[in-house]
PDB file of C-alpha atoms in Angstrom:
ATOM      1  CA  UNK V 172     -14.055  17.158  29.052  1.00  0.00           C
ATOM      2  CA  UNK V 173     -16.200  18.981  26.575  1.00  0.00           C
ATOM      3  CA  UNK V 174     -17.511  17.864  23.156  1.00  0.00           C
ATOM      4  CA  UNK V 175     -15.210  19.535  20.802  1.00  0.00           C
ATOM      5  CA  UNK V 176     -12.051  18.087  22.961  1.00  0.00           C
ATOM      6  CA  UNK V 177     -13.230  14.449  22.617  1.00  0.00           C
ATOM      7  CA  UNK V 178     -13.945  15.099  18.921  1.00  0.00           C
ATOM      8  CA  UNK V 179     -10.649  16.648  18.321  1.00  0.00           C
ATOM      9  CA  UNK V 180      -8.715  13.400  20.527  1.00  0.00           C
ATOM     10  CA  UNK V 181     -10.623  10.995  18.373  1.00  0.00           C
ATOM     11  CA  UNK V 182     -10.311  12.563  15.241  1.00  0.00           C
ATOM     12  CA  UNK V 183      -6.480  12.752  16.020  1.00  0.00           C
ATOM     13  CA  UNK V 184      -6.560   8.923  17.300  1.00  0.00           C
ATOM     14  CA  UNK V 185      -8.290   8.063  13.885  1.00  0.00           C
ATOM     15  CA  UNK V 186      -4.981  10.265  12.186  1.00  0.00           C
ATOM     16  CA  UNK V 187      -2.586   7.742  13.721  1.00  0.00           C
ATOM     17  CA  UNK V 188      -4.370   4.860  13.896  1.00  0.00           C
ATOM     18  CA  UNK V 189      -4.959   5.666   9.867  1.00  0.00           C
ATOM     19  CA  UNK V 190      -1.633   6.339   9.416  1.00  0.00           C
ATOM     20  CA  UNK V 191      -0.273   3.008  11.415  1.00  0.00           C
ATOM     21  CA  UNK V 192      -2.762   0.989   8.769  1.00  0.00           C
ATOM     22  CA  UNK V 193      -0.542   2.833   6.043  1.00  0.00           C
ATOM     23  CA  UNK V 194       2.830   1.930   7.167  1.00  0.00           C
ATOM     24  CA  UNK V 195       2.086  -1.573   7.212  1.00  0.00           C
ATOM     25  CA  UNK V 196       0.043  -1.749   4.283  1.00  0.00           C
ATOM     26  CA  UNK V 197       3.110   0.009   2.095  1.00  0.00           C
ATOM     27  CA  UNK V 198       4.894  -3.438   1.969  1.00  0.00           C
ATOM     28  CA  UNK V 199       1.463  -4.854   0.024  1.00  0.00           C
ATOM     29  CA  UNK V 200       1.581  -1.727  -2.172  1.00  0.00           C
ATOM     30  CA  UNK V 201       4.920  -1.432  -3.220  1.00  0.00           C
ATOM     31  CA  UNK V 202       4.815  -5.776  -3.782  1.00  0.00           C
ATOM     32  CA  UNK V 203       1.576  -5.634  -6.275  1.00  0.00           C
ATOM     33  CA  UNK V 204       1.228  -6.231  -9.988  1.00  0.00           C
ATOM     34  CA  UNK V 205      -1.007  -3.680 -11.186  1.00  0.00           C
ATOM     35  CA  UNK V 206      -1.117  -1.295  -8.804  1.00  0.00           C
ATOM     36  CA  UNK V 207      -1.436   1.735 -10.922  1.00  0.00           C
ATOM     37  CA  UNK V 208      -4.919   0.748 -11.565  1.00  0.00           C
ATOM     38  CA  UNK V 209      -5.727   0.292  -8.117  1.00  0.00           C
ATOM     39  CA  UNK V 210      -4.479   3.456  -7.051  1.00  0.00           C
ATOM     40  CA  UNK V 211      -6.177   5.669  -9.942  1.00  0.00           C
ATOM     41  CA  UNK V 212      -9.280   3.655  -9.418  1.00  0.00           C
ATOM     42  CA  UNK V 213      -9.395   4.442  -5.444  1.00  0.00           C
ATOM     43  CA  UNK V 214      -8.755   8.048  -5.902  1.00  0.00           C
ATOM     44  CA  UNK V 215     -11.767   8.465  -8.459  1.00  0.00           C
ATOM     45  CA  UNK V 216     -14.288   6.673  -6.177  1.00  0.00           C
ATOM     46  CA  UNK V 217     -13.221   8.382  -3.091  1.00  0.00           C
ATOM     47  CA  UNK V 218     -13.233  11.730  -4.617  1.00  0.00           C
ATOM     48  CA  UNK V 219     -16.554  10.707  -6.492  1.00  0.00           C
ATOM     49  CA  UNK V 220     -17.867   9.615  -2.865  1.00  0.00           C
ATOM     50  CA  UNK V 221     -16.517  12.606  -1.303  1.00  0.00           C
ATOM     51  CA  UNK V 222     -18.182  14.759  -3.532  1.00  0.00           C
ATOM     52  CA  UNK V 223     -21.505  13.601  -3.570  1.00  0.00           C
ATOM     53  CA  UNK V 224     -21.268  13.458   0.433  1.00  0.00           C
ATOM     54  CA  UNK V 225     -20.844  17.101   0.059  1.00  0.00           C
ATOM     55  CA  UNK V 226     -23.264  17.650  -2.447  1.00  0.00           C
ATOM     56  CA  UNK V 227     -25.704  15.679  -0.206  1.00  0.00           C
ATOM     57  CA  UNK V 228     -25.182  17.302   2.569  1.00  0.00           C
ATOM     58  CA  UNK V 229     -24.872  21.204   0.974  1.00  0.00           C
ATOM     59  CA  UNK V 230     -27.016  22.736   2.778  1.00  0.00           C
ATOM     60  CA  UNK V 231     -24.794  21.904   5.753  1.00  0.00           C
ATOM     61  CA  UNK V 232     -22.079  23.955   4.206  1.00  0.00           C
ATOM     62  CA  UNK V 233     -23.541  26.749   3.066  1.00  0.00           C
ATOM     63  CA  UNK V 234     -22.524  29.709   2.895  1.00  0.00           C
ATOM     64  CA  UNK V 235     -19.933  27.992   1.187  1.00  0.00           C
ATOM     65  CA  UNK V 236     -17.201  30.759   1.405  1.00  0.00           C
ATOM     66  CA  UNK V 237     -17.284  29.880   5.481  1.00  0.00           C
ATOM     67  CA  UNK V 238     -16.932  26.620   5.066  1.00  0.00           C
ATOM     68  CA  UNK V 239     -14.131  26.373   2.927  1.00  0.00           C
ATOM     69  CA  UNK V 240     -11.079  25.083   4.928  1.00  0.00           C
ATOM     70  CA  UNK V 241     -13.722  22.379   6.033  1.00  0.00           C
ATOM     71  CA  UNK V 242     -14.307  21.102   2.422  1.00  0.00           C
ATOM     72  CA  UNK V 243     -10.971  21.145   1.168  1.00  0.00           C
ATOM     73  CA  UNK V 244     -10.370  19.216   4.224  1.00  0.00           C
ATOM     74  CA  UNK V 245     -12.807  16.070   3.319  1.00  0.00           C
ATOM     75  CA  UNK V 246     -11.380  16.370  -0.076  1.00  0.00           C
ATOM     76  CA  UNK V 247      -7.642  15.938   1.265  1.00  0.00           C
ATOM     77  CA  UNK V 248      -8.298  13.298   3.436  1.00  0.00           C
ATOM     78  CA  UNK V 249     -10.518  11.025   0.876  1.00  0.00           C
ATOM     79  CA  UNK V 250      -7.600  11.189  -1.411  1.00  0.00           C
ATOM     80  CA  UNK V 251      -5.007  10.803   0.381  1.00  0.00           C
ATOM     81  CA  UNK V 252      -6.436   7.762   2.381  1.00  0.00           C
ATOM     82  CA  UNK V 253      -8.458   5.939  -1.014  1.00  0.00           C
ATOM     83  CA  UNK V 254      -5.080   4.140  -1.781  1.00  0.00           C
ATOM     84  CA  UNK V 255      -4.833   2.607   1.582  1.00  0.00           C
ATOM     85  CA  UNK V 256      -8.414   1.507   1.591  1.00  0.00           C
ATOM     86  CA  UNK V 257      -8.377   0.151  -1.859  1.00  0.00           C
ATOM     87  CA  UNK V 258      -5.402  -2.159  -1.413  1.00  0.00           C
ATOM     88  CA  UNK V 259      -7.338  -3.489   1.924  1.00  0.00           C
ATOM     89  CA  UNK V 260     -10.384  -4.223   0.136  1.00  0.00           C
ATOM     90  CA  UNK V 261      -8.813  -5.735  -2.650  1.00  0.00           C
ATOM     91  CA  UNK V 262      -6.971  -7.786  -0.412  1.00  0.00           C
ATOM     92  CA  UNK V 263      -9.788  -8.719   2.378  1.00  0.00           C
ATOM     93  CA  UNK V 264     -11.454 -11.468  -0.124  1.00  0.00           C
ATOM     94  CA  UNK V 265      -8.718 -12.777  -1.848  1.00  0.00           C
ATOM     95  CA  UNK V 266      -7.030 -16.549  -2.079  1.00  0.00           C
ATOM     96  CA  UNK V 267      -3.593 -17.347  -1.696  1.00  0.00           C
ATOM     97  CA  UNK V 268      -2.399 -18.868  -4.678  1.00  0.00           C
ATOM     98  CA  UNK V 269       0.904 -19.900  -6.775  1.00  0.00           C
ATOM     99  CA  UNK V 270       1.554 -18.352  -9.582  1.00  0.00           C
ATOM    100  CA  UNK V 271       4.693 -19.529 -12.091  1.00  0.00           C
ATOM    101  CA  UNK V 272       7.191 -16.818 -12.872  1.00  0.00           C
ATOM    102  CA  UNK V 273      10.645 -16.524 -15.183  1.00  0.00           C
ATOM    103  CA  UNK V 274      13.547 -16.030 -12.283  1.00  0.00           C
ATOM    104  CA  UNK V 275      15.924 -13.427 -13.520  1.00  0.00           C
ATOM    105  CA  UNK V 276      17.419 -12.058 -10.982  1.00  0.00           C
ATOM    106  CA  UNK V 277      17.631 -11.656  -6.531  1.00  0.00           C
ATOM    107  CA  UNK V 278      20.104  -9.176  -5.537  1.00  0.00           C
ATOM    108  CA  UNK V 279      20.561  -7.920  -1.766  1.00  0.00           C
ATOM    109  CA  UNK V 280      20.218  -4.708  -0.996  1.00  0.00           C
ATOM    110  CA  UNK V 281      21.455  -2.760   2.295  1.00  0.00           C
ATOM    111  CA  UNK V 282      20.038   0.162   4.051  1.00  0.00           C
ATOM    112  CA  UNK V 283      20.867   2.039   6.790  1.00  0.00           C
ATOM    113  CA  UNK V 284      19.354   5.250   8.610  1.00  0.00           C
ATOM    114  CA  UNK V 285      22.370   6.514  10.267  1.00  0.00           C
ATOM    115  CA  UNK V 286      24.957   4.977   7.794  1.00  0.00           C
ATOM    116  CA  UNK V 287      27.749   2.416   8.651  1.00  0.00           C
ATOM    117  CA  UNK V 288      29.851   2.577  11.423  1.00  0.00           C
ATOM    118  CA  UNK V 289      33.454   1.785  11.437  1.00  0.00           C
ATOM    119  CA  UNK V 290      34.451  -1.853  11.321  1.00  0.00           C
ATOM    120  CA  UNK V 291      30.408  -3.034  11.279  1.00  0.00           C
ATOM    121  CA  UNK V 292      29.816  -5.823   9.250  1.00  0.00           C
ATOM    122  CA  UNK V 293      27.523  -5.339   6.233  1.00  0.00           C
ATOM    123  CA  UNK V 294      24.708  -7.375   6.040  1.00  0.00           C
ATOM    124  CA  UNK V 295      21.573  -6.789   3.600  1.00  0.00           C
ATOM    125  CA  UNK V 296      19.110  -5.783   4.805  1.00  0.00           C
ATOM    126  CA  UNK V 297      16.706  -7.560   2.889  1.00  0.00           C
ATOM    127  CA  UNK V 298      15.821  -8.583  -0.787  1.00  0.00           C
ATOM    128  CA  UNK V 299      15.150  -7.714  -4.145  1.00  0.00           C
ATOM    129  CA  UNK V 300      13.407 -10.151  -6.815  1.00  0.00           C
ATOM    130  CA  UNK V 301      13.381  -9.546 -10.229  1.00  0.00           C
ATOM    131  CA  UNK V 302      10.962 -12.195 -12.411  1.00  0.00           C
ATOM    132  CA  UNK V 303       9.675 -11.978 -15.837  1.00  0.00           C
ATOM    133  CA  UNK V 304       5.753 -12.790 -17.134  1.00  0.00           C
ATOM    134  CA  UNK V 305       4.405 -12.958 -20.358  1.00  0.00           C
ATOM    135  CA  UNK V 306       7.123 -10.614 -21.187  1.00  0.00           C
ATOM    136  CA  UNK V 307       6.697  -8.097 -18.193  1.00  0.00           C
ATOM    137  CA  UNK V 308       9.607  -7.402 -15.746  1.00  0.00           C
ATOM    138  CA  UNK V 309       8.225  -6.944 -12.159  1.00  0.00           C
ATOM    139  CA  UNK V 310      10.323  -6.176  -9.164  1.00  0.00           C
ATOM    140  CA  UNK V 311       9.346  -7.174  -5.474  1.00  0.00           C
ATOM    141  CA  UNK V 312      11.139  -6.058  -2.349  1.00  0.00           C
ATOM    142  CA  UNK V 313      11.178  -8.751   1.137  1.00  0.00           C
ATOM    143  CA  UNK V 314      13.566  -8.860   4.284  1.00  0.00           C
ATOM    144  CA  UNK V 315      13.500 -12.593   5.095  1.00  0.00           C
ATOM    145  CA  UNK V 316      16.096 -14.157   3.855  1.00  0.00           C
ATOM    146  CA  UNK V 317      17.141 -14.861   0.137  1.00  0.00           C
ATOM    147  CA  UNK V 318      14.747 -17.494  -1.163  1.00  0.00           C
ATOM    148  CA  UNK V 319      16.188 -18.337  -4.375  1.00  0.00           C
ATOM    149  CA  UNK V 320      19.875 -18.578  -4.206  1.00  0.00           C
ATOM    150  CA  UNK V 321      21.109 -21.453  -6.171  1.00  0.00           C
ATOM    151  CA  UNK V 322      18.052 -20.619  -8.609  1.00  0.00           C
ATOM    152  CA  UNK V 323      19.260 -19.467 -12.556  1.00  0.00           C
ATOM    153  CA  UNK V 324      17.803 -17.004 -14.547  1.00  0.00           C
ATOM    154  CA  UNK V 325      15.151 -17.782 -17.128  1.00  0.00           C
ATOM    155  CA  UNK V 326      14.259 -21.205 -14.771  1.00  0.00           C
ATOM    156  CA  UNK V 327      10.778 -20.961 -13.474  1.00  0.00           C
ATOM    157  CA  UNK V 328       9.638 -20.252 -10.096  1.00  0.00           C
ATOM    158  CA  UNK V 329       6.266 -20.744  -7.493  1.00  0.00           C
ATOM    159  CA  UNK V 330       5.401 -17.205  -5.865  1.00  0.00           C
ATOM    160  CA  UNK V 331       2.639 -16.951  -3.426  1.00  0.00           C
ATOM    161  CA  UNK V 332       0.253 -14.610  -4.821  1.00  0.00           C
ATOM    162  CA  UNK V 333      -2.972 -13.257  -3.742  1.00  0.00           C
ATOM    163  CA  UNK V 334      -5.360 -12.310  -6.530  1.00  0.00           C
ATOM    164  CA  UNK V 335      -7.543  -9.336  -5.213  1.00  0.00           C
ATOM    165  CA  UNK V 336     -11.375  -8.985  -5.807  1.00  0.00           C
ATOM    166  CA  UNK V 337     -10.006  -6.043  -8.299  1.00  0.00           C
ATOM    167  CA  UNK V 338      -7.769  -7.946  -9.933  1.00  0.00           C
ATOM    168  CA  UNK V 339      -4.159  -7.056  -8.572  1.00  0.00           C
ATOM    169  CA  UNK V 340      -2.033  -9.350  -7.717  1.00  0.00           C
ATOM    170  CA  UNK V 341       0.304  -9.268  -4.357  1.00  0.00           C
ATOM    171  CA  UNK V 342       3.120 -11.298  -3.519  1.00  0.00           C
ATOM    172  CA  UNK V 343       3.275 -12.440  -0.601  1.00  0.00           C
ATOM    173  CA  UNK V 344       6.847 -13.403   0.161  1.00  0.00           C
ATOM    174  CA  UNK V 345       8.215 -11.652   3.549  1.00  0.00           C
TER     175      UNK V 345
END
């Protein structure tokens, strides 16, 4: 097999394998408090980072009219994979913890791909939890199983949360 082949199966490998990381890390994205920082914070220090690489390295690219598909190409990718690497760094040194929360509401949700078939029994599908801090509503989505069913609103409940070495918070609850 020749050079460029390999290059072009491992660069594809590295697609999926990328891509496999951001499937599963989706759950830890869409369950963190303050996550709009994280994301807008990723995406300026990856394109930062990407740019400088290519400012670096410009003499690589010149002319730069030739080279064009190639840099818009580094761009892309940095920014569209800087969320995914953010959330794992800001979860790779983190504790688990319990943090107290206002209960206000669990409701189940169902959803289907293909829609329901005749006579099927509806069963949800998983979870969502509604609590209240310092004022804030947050929402968090799990599949388990419903953890707070006798629970009323405005009584206060544990969550396991993992405080991230940027600061956002992710719930852990499955």
């Amino acid at each position: 097999m020749s050079r460029p082949k390999i290059y072009a199966f491992l660069a594809v490998l590295t697609l999926f394998v990328l891509g496999g990381l951001y499937v599963r890390e989706y759950a830890y994205l869409s369950n963190s408090i303050g996550v709009k920082g994280l994301v807008a914070g990723s995406l300026l220090v990856a394109l930062s980072a990407a740019c400088a690489g290519l400012w670096l390295g410009r003499e690589r690219f010149t002319p730069w009219k030739r080279h064009v598909p190639e840099i818009l190409l580094i761009l892309f990718c940095s920014v569209l994979f800087a969320p995914l690497f953010g959330s794992l760094l800001n979860r790779a040194f983190s504790l688990k913890e319990y943090h107290s929360f206002e209960f206000v509401s669990e409701a189940p949700y169902f959803a289907s791909g293909y829609g329901l078939l005749k006579g099927e029994k509806i069963e949800p599908s998983g979870y969502h939890l509604t609590v209240r801090e310092k004022g804030q509503l947050h929402r968090f989505k799990y599949k388990g199983q419903a953890y707070y069913p006798l629970t009323k609103p405005g009584e206060r409940i544990l969550l396991p949360v993992r405080r991230g070495i940027f600061g956002v918070r992710v719930m852990l609850l499955r």
